[in-house]
């Protein structure tokens, strides 16, 4: 039986990064993945394919709506070839997942394909697809088994017309009317893909705003922008039934007044969150305990109640984000190597890849108010930037929240073109505990969207933005 310093169950961004860092630190490492491709949700049915479709649909939208204003004329009708778009997306996924195999080889990590389940705290059985089982011994194990889409108790996901994000990445036709339950990240990103491709899209959200966890100003601006793109919204609607009738899907919900409202479409995307996935792990055999919500319970070192078993990523508490899982993978590897790493969870950025993009780090204005923190706020509209006018992407703003007394940056919230990339400046500034004035005094290349960050910092420092 092979003996490993560490075995990792699950090869998503948490698992494969943990494996690489363990190998870099000299540990004999194994990774176990039940699917034939590595990379987990993120690479196979999450971050990467959704961004590929967002990019393709964005090109189409530009060609149909914006090329003309740039003086580009395309004779004849511009058409979508959905099959080709989906197949390109799959090529992107295949290239990316193969890259993980390369990294495993490069770092001399043993990859086992099969379902990993505990026999006890140091032995893991791997049930392979050919029906055979192999057992390995591991001094330490990292559980990185991720998450699966959640649903509502009364919904039957037929995976044809009542679907999750996984099926929405593989549709064979453009829906006429896609009903989206949940105005969170998945609902809005994939809703926008199909809206651009020609579907009518109605987002039905339980709360009174979309992307409810983010700063209220971002939520309002995104909704305004998506409404301009003709996405429809039904906020404060509690969905109570979803029924399929042939090619029609009917969603019934109660509105704020308690009245029943009925929505009819041909597809319904259920995007009401995700839940930790531990099925098949046989955690009882190792004695690993779960929290009430089915997540693996861990302490601040991401160690479970069994001292040689750790857990990371979507299967534990916290934001379900690839980069959060990656940081946790690195953290556990370094703990196992005797180091003392640290993660500041307040500084894990959140991004929504709609257009305009939305990105944030640190505290929201609502959180600062609730905590009674004295703060000041500086905002700068994208429309005032030369770069935005040149590209035509004028929606959005950057808002910087800073401590009223010390000027330390407490939160950075942005919506607009390419803010998914711009947020890295906010993270860097906050990691170094910069003041708003620090950012304001740094040179930002002109003309760039990043100038909005400098201007918002100037506005927060002394209300002295230059270009408004
Ligand atoms: P996962 O990526 O879920 O990987 C877990 C792996 O474990 C899977 O491959 C699974 O097959 C395997 N596994 C489970 N049980 C076993 C077992 N018993 N034996 C062997 N293998 C097992 N996050 C972002 O940060 N940015 C984005 O843009 C983004 N976009 C997303 C878009 C969509 C549509 C979705 C669904 C998610 C998106 N996410 C995004 C979230 C991101 O995918 C997750 O946060 C991330 O994948 C979590 O990583 P993980 O390693 O914890 O788990
Ligand atoms: P989410 O938590 O972002 O959004 C779910 C939404 O559904 C919320 O707005 C919630 O209020 C709403 N909702 C819940 N129950 C409802 C009901 N009964 N009726 C109507 N609305 C209801 O979850 P998601 O969009 O499904 O995404 C799942 C996870 O995947 C998220 O945690 C997210 O972090 C991750 N993800 C991240 C990205 C990214 O980083 N860009 C992209 C996609 C997914």
CSV table of C-alpha atoms and ligand atoms in Angstrom, one decimal, residues 50-51 152 154 181-187 189 204-207 209-212 237-239 270-274 314 319-321 323 350-353, ligand 2:
chain,number,residue,atom,x,y,z
A,50,UNK,CA,-19.1,30.7,-17.6
A,51,UNK,CA,-16.5,33.4,-18.4
A,152,UNK,CA,-35.8,24.5,-3.4
A,154,UNK,CA,-40.6,21.8,-4.2
A,181,UNK,CA,-34.7,32.1,-9.8
A,182,UNK,CA,-32.1,34.0,-7.8
A,183,UNK,CA,-30.6,37.4,-8.5
A,184,UNK,CA,-27.1,36.4,-7.2
A,185,UNK,CA,-23.9,35.9,-9.1
A,186,UNK,CA,-24.8,32.8,-11.2
A,187,UNK,CA,-28.3,34.1,-12.1
A,189,UNK,CA,-23.9,36.1,-15.1
A,204,UNK,CA,-37.1,36.4,-9.8
A,205,UNK,CA,-35.4,37.3,-6.5
A,206,UNK,CA,-36.5,36.7,-2.9
A,207,UNK,CA,-34.8,39.7,-1.4
A,209,UNK,CA,-32.3,43.7,-4.2
A,210,UNK,CA,-30.0,41.8,-6.5
A,211,UNK,CA,-26.5,40.6,-5.4
A,212,UNK,CA,-27.8,41.1,-1.8
A,237,UNK,CA,-40.9,37.5,-4.8
A,238,UNK,CA,-41.0,34.3,-2.9
A,239,UNK,CA,-41.1,31.4,-5.4
A,270,UNK,CA,-32.4,27.7,-10.6
A,271,UNK,CA,-29.6,29.7,-9.0
A,272,UNK,CA,-30.4,30.0,-5.3
A,273,UNK,CA,-26.9,29.2,-4.0
A,274,UNK,CA,-24.7,26.1,-3.5
A,314,UNK,CA,-16.5,25.4,-0.7
A,319,UNK,CA,-17.4,32.6,0.6
A,320,UNK,CA,-17.7,30.0,-2.2
A,321,UNK,CA,-15.0,31.4,-4.3
A,323,UNK,CA,-9.5,32.2,-5.0
A,350,UNK,CA,-15.8,39.4,-4.7
A,351,UNK,CA,-16.4,39.8,-8.4
A,352,UNK,CA,-19.5,39.5,-10.6
A,353,UNK,CA,-18.5,39.1,-14.3
B,2,LIG,P1,-25.8,33.4,-4.6
B,2,LIG,O1,-25.8,33.2,-3.1
B,2,LIG,O2,-24.9,34.4,-5.2
B,2,LIG,O3,-27.3,33.9,-5.0
B,2,LIG,C1,-28.4,33.3,-4.7
B,2,LIG,C2,-29.6,34.2,-4.8
B,2,LIG,O4,-30.8,33.5,-4.8
B,2,LIG,C3,-29.6,35.2,-3.7
B,2,LIG,O5,-29.7,36.5,-4.2
B,2,LIG,C4,-30.8,34.8,-2.9
B,2,LIG,O6,-31.4,35.9,-2.2
B,2,LIG,C5,-31.7,34.2,-3.9
B,2,LIG,N1,-32.7,33.2,-3.5
B,2,LIG,C6,-32.5,32.3,-2.5
B,2,LIG,N2,-33.6,31.6,-2.3
B,2,LIG,C7,-34.5,32.1,-3.2
B,2,LIG,C8,-35.9,31.8,-3.5
B,2,LIG,N3,-36.6,30.9,-2.8
B,2,LIG,N4,-36.5,32.6,-4.4
B,2,LIG,C9,-35.9,33.6,-5.1
B,2,LIG,N5,-34.6,33.9,-4.8
B,2,LIG,C10,-33.9,33.2,-3.9
B,2,LIG,O7,-25.7,32.0,-5.2
B,2,LIG,P2,-25.5,31.5,-6.7
B,2,LIG,O8,-25.7,32.7,-7.6
B,2,LIG,O9,-26.3,30.3,-6.9
B,2,LIG,O10,-24.0,31.1,-6.7
B,2,LIG,C11,-23.5,30.1,-5.9
B,2,LIG,C12,-22.1,30.3,-5.4
B,2,LIG,O11,-21.2,30.2,-6.5
B,2,LIG,C13,-22.0,31.7,-4.8
B,2,LIG,O12,-21.6,31.5,-3.4
B,2,LIG,C14,-20.9,32.3,-5.5
B,2,LIG,O13,-19.9,32.8,-4.6
B,2,LIG,C15,-20.3,31.3,-6.4
B,2,LIG,N6,-20.1,31.9,-7.7
B,2,LIG,C16,-19.2,32.9,-7.8
B,2,LIG,C17,-19.0,33.6,-9.0
B,2,LIG,C18,-18.1,34.7,-9.1
B,2,LIG,O14,-17.2,34.8,-8.3
B,2,LIG,N7,-18.1,35.5,-10.1
B,2,LIG,C19,-19.8,33.2,-10.1
B,2,LIG,C20,-20.7,32.2,-10.0
B,2,LIG,C21,-20.9,31.6,-8.8
